[in-house]
Structures are given as structure tokens and as C-alpha cells.
Coordinates of C-alpha atoms in Angstrom, one line a residue:
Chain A
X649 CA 25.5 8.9 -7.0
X650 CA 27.9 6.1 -6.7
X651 CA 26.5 2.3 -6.0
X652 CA 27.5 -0.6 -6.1
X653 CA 24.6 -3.4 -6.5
X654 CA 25.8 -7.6 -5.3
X655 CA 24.3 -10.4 -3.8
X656 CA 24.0 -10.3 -0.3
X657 CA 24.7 -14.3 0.6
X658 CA 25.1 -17.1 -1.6
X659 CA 25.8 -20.7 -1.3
X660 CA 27.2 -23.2 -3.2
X661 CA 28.7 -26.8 -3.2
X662 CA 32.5 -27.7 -2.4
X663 CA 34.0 -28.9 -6.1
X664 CA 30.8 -26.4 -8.0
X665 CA 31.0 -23.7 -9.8
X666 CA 29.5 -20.1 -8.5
X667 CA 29.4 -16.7 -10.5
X668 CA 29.1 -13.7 -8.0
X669 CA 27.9 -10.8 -10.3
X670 CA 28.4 -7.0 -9.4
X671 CA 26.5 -4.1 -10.9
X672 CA 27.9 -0.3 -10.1
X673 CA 27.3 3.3 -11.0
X674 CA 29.9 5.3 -10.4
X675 CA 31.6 8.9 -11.5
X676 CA 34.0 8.3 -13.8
X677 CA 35.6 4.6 -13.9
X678 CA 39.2 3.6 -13.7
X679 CA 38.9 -0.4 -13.7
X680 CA 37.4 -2.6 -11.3
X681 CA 39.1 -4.9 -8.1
X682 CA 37.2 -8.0 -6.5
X683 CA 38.5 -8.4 -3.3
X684 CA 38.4 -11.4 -0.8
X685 CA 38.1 -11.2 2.8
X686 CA 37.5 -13.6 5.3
X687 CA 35.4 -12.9 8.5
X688 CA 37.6 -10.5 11.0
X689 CA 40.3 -10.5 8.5
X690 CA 41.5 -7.6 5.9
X691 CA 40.6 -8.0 2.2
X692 CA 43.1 -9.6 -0.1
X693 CA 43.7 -8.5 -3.9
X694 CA 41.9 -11.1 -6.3
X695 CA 41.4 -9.2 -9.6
X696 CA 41.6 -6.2 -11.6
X697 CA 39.7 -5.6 -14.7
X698 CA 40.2 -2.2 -16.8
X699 CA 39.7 -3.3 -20.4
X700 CA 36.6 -5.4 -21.7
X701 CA 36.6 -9.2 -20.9
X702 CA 37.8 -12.1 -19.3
X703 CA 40.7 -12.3 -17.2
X704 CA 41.4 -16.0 -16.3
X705 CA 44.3 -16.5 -12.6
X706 CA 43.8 -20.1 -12.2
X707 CA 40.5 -20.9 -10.4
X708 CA 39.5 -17.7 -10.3
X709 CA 38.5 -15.4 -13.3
X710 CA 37.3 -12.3 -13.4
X711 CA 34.6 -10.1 -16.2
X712 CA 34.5 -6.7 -17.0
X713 CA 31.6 -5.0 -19.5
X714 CA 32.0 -1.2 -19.1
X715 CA 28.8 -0.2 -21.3
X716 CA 26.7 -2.1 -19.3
X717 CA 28.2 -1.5 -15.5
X718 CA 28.9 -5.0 -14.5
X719 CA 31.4 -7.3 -13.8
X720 CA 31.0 -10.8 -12.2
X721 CA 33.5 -13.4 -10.4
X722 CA 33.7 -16.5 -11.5
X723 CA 35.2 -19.5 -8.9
X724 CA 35.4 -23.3 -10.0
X725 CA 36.6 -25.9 -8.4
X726 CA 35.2 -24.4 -5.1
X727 CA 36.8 -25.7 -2.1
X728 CA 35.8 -24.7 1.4
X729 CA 38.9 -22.5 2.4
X730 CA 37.0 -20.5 -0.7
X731 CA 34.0 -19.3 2.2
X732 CA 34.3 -15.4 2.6
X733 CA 33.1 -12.6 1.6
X734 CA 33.8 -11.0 -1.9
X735 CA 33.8 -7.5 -2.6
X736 CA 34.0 -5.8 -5.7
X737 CA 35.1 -2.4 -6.3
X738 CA 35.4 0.0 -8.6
X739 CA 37.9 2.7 -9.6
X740 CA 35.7 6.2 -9.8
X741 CA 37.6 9.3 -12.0
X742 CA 39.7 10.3 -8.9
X743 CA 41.2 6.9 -8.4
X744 CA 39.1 6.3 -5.1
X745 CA 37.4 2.7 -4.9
X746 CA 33.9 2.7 -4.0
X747 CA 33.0 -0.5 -1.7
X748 CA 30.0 -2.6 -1.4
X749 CA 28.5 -4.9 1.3
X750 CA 30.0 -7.5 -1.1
X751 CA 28.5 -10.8 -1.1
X752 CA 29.0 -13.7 1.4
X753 CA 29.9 -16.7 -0.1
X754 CA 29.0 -20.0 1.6
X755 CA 30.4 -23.3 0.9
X756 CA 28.9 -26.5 1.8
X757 CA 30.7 -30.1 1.6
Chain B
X322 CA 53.1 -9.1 -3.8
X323 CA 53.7 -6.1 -1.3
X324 CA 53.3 -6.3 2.1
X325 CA 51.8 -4.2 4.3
X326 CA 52.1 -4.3 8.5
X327 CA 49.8 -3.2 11.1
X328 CA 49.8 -3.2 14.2
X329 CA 48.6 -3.8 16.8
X330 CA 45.7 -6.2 15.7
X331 CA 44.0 -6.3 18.9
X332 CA 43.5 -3.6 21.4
X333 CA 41.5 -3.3 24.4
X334 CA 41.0 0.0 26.3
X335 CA 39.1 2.1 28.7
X336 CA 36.8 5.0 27.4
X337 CA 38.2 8.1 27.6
X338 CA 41.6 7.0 26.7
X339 CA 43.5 7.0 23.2
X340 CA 45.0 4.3 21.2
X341 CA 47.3 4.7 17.8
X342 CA 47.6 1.7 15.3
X343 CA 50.6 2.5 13.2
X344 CA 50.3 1.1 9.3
X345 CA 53.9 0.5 7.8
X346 CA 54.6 -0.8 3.9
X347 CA 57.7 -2.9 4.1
X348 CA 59.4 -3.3 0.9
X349 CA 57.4 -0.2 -0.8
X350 CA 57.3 3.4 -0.9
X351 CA 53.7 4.3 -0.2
X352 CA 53.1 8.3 -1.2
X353 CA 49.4 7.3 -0.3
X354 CA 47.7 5.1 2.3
X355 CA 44.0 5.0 3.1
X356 CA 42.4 4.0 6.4
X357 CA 39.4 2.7 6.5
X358 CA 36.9 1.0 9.1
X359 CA 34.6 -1.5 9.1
X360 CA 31.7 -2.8 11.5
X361 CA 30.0 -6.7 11.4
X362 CA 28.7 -7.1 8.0
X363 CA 29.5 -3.8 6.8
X364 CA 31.2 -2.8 3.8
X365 CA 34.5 -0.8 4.3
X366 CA 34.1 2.8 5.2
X367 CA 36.9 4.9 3.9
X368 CA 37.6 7.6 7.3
X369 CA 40.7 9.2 5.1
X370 CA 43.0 9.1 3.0
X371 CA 47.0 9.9 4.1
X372 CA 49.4 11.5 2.3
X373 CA 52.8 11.6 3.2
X374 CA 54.1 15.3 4.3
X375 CA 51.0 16.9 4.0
X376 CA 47.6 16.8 6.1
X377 CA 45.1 14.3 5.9
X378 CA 41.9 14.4 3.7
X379 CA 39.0 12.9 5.6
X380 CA 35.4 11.5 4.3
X381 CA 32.6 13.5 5.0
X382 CA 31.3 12.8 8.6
X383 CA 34.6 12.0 10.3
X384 CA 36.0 14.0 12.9
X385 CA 39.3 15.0 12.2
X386 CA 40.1 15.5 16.1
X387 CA 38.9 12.7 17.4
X388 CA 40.8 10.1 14.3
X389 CA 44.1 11.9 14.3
X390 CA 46.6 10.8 11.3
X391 CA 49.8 11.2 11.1
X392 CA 51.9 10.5 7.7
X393 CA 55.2 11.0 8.7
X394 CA 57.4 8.9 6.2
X395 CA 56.7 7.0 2.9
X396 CA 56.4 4.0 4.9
X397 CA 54.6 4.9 7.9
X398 CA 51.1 6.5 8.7
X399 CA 49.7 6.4 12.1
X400 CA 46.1 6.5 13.4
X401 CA 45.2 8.0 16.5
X402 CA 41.8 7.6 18.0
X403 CA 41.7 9.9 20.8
X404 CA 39.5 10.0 23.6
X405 CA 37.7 6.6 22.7
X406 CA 34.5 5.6 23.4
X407 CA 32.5 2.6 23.2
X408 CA 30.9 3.7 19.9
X409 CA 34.4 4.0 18.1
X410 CA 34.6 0.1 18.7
X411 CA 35.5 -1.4 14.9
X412 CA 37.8 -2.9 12.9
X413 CA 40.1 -0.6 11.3
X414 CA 42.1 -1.3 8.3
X415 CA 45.2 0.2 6.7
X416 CA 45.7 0.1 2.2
X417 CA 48.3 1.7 0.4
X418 CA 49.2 2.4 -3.0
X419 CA 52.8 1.2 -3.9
X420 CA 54.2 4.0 -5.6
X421 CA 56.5 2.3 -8.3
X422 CA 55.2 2.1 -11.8
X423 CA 53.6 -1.5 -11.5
X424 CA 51.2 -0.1 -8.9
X425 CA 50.6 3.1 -9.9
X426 CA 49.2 1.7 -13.5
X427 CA 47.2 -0.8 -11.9
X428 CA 46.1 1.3 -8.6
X429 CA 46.1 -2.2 -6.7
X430 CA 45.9 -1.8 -3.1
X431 CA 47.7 -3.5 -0.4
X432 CA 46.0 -4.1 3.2
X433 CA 47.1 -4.4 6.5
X434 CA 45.9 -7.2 8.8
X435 CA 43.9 -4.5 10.6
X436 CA 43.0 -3.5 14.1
X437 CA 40.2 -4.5 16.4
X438 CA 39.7 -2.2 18.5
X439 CA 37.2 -2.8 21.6
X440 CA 36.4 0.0 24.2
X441 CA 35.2 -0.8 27.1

């Protein structure tokens, strides 16, 4: 079957660094999108990793390793606005994106 | 980036009634949108995917009379939930695909601002 494995909640400090990791199964894979959505809003396009590696978009960066199912967000210089939820989702073989919980991120001054 | 419009983003009705929330891509072509719904602290449930000119493919476990979808043009799809009922209370979100080349090779998805619906 198709899952997708992140942290439920985590917290971390305004001006930190936090690494939000994401572990999936699915059929077939076509790359991978972390999402951002903020509570009673729609999700908004972060990243997109197809290839192996590190993709760097100012303060937030984005990992892909496809032998080993898992991908992780990175965010530095956290600021509060940064409090949501991120989701990360992958691409199975017939282009549909399989969605988790994702993982609420808290920020604290 | 592309933009994607839906509306309305707040609806109240009465059970038994039915409400459509229409999903328009403004400055794209979209071949393909998705609908999807989502309940507090849920992950996003894909109900169906629309595709413009021909009938709608829906997930397993969603009633195509009840969540009727309509894909009339490349930029418009509309949802229809018919008969609401209290149950059916969510927040339901539009995507699509832009269909020129930059999103096709990247498959990035654009969102509406979605709809909260609330039955009473």
C-alpha cells in the first residue's frame, strides 16, 4: 500500500533551526512536494524534489533520497509567521500525490 | 506563480439543500483539476479528479450523486454538493495542473483558497 510516515507536532524556537522528516511507500514515484498550509487555509507549493539531493530556495530547503524513501524539510531562521502545518507528498506512477496528516509545526518566541 | 480562484470561501446552508463552489485557474489552462476535502486535523482527502470535457473520476467511497462535478471549460470546474447534510460539513479545496510545459514537467499543483462549508 501507499503511506506516508511524519511527525505529528513539533515545536521549535523563533530564529532555530527545525528539520521535519517524511518517510513514504508508495507505487511507483514521480518526485516529491512539501506543502505549507496554515490552519483553515489551502496548502501552498514549497518544494519539489525528483532527483537525489538538496534543493536550497532561501530559508527553506528541501531533501530527496529515493533508495531509502525519505525526504526531510529543512527551515532556518524560523520566524513565527513560519507556524503551520507541513505536508509532504509524493508523486505515485500515475502522477497522483498521496497526502499525509503532515506535521504541525509550532513556533515559540 | 499561477493562480487559482475559488469561490465562495464560506457557505452556510440548511440540510437538504445544495451548494456549488466553482474552482477557476486565471492565467492557465488547466486540462486537470482535483477536488479534494479536508476535516480538522486531517490530511487532504482526494473526492475526484476533473477533467475537462469528459466525466469525472471519483476516489473510492465518494458518491458520485451526491458531489456532482462539472468540468465545463479549461478554466472552470464546478462542485456540487447536492442535498447536504450536516455530515458533509468540511473544507473543500480546489488544485490544478497548469497545462503548459513548466507544469506539466514538474506536476506542481496550484490550490484554491478553498470552501467551508457548514450545514446546518
Amino acid at each position: 500500500g501507499q503511506n506516508i510516515d511524519q511527525p505529528t507536532e513539533m515545536t521549535a524556537t523563533e530564529g532555530a533551526i527545525v528539520q521535519i522528516n517524511c518517510t513514504y511507500q508508495t507505487s511507483g514515484f514521480n518526485g516529491l512536494f512539501w506543502y505549507q498550509q496554515h490552519a483553515g487555509e489551502a496548502p501552498t507549493f514549497l518544494s519539489y524534489n525528483v532527483l537525489d539531493g538538496l534543493e536550497e530556495k532561501g530559508r527553506f530547503s528541501s531533501f530527496l533520497s529515493r533508495s531509502k524513501g525519505y525526504s526531510y524539510l529543512l527551515l532556518k531562521e524560523l520566524q513565527m509567521k513560519d507556524s503551520a502545518s507541513y505536508l509532504c507528498a509524493p508523486m505515485d506512477s500515475n502522477y497522483q500525490l498521496i497526502w499525509g496528516a503532515g506535521t504541525k509545526l509550532i513556533i515559540k518566541p | 506563480g499561477a493562480v487559482v480562484s475559488q469561490h465562495p470561501s464560506r457557505v452556510i446552508c440548511k440540510s437538504g439543500t445544495s451548494v456549488k463552489i466553482e474552482c477557476r485557474s486565471l492565467d492557465f489552462q488547466a486540462t486537470t483539476m482535483f477536488w479534494y476535502r479536508q476535516f480538522p486535523k486531517q490530511s487532504l482527502m482526494l473526492m475526484a479528479t476533473s477533467n475537462e470535457g469528459s466525466k469525472a473520476t471519483y476516489e473510492q467511497g465518494v458518491e458520485k450523486d451526491k458531489f456532482l462535478i462539472n468540468h465545463a471549460s479549461l478554466t472552470l470546474s464546478t462542485l456540487t454538493v447536492t442535498s447536504a447534510h450536516p455530515e458533509d460539513s468540511s473544507f473543500y479545496i480546489c488544485s490544478a495542473r497548469d497545462g503548459t510545459s513548466g507544469g506539466a514537467d514538474t506536476g506542481e499543483l496550484f490550490f484554491g483558497e478553498g470552501s467551508r462549508l457548514t450545514v446546518l
